[in-house]
mmCIF file of C-alpha atoms in Angstrom:
data_model
loop_
_atom_site.group_PDB
_atom_site.id
_atom_site.type_symbol
_atom_site.label_atom_id
_atom_site.label_comp_id
_atom_site.label_asym_id
_atom_site.label_seq_id
_atom_site.Cartn_x
_atom_site.Cartn_y
_atom_site.Cartn_z
ATOM 1 C CA MET A 1256 0.000 0.000 0.000
ATOM 2 C CA ASN A 1257 2.871 2.416 0.755
ATOM 3 C CA TRP A 1258 4.448 1.903 -2.639
ATOM 4 C CA ARG A 1259 1.174 2.995 -4.284
ATOM 5 C CA ARG A 1260 1.149 6.193 -2.282
ATOM 6 C CA GLY A 1261 4.750 6.865 -3.282
ATOM 7 C CA LEU A 1262 3.947 6.160 -6.905
ATOM 8 C CA VAL A 1263 0.973 8.547 -6.820
ATOM 9 C CA LYS A 1264 3.147 11.268 -5.225
ATOM 10 C CA LEU A 1265 5.818 10.775 -7.879
ATOM 11 C CA ALA A 1266 3.251 10.949 -10.682
ATOM 12 C CA LEU A 1267 1.701 14.128 -9.249
ATOM 13 C CA ALA A 1268 5.113 15.744 -8.836
ATOM 14 C CA ALA A 1269 6.044 14.878 -12.433
ATOM 15 C CA ALA A 1270 2.731 16.250 -13.734
ATOM 16 C CA PHE A 1271 3.235 19.412 -11.692
ATOM 17 C CA PHE A 1272 6.718 20.031 -13.070
ATOM 18 C CA VAL A 1273 5.576 19.434 -16.649
ATOM 19 C CA ALA A 1274 2.739 21.938 -16.146
ATOM 20 C CA PHE A 1275 5.108 24.392 -14.445
ATOM 21 C CA LEU A 1276 7.630 24.256 -17.277
ATOM 22 C CA GLU A 1277 4.916 24.609 -19.924
ATOM 23 C CA SER A 1278 3.490 27.602 -18.085
ATOM 24 C CA VAL A 1279 6.916 29.251 -17.828
ATOM 25 C CA THR A 1280 7.608 28.612 -21.520
ATOM 26 C CA VAL A 1281 4.283 30.051 -22.702
ATOM 27 C CA THR A 1282 4.583 33.056 -20.385
ATOM 28 C CA ALA A 1283 8.130 33.797 -21.556
ATOM 29 C CA GLU A 1284 7.095 33.590 -25.216
ATOM 30 C CA TRP A 1285 4.128 35.882 -24.543
ATOM 31 C CA TRP A 1286 6.370 38.329 -22.693
ATOM 32 C CA GLN A 1287 8.811 38.451 -25.628
ATOM 33 C CA GLY A 1288 5.969 38.804 -28.112
ATOM 34 C CA THR A 1289 6.980 35.766 -30.152
ATOM 35 C CA ARG A 1290 3.758 33.796 -29.667
ATOM 36 C CA ALA A 1291 0.276 34.356 -31.066
ATOM 37 C CA MET A 1292 -1.823 33.813 -27.956
ATOM 38 C CA GLN A 1293 -4.853 31.528 -28.005
ATOM 39 C CA ALA A 1294 -7.350 30.859 -25.200
ATOM 40 C CA ARG A 1295 -5.430 27.892 -23.788
ATOM 41 C CA ASP A 1296 -2.224 29.946 -23.760
ATOM 42 C CA TRP A 1297 -3.891 32.534 -21.530
ATOM 43 C CA LEU A 1298 -4.775 29.716 -19.133
ATOM 44 C CA TRP A 1299 -1.073 28.804 -18.907
ATOM 45 C CA VAL A 1300 -0.170 32.436 -18.244
ATOM 46 C CA ALA A 1301 -2.862 32.709 -15.557
ATOM 47 C CA ALA A 1302 -1.756 29.419 -13.980
ATOM 48 C CA LEU A 1303 1.845 30.528 -13.504
ATOM 49 C CA PRO A 1304 1.345 32.438 -10.206
ATOM 50 C CA VAL A 1305 -0.643 29.526 -8.795
ATOM 51 C CA LEU A 1306 2.046 27.036 -9.818
ATOM 52 C CA VAL A 1307 4.777 29.239 -8.328
ATOM 53 C CA GLY A 1308 2.836 29.314 -5.055
ATOM 54 C CA ILE A 1309 2.494 25.525 -5.066
ATOM 55 C CA TYR A 1310 6.201 25.166 -5.788
ATOM 56 C CA LEU A 1311 7.169 27.472 -2.925
ATOM 57 C CA ARG A 1312 4.817 25.729 -0.497
ATOM 58 C CA TYR A 1313 5.555 22.081 -1.274
ATOM 59 C CA PHE A 1314 8.830 21.714 -3.196
ATOM 60 C CA SER A 1315 11.270 24.507 -2.350
ATOM 61 C CA VAL A 1316 13.624 24.964 0.593
ATOM 62 C CA LEU A 1317 11.349 27.825 1.697
ATOM 63 C CA ARG A 1318 8.575 25.471 2.781
ATOM 64 C CA PRO A 1319 7.741 25.502 6.503
ATOM 65 C CA ASP A 1320 8.870 21.946 7.256
ATOM 66 C CA CYS A 1321 12.226 22.115 5.450
ATOM 67 C CA GLU A 1322 15.098 21.462 7.823
ATOM 68 C CA ARG A 1323 17.908 21.501 5.251
ATOM 69 C CA CYS A 1324 18.418 25.253 5.166
ATOM 70 C CA ALA A 1325 18.005 25.988 8.902
ATOM 71 C CA PRO A 1326 17.583 23.080 11.275
ATOM 72 C CA PRO A 1327 15.544 23.817 14.390
ATOM 73 C CA PRO A 1328 17.376 24.417 17.653
ATOM 74 C CA ASP A 1329 17.932 21.382 19.851
ATOM 75 C CA ASP A 1330 15.563 22.594 22.556
ATOM 76 C CA LEU A 1331 12.544 22.640 20.189
ATOM 77 C CA PRO A 1332 10.744 19.388 19.349
ATOM 78 C CA ARG A 1333 10.953 18.281 15.725
ATOM 79 C CA ARG A 1334 7.904 17.767 13.542
ATOM 80 C CA THR A 1335 7.213 14.169 12.642
ATOM 81 C CA THR A 1336 4.737 14.615 9.785
#
């Protein structure tokens, strides 16, 4: 059962990064003026801030539970979630 959960997490992370990269690509092309925008392209541009927020919350070193960049002091209990 645990391997299924891990597989689902991996698949969701891969889908997120594909969507994130597509959104960045479309937004950069729109910003440079090299792309004729269609309706679905505007959805990618609008999704970029949401995807950046998801990245910062769940994947970056800036997330609240990240202990790589600044481990908690020894006198504070560690989170176990």
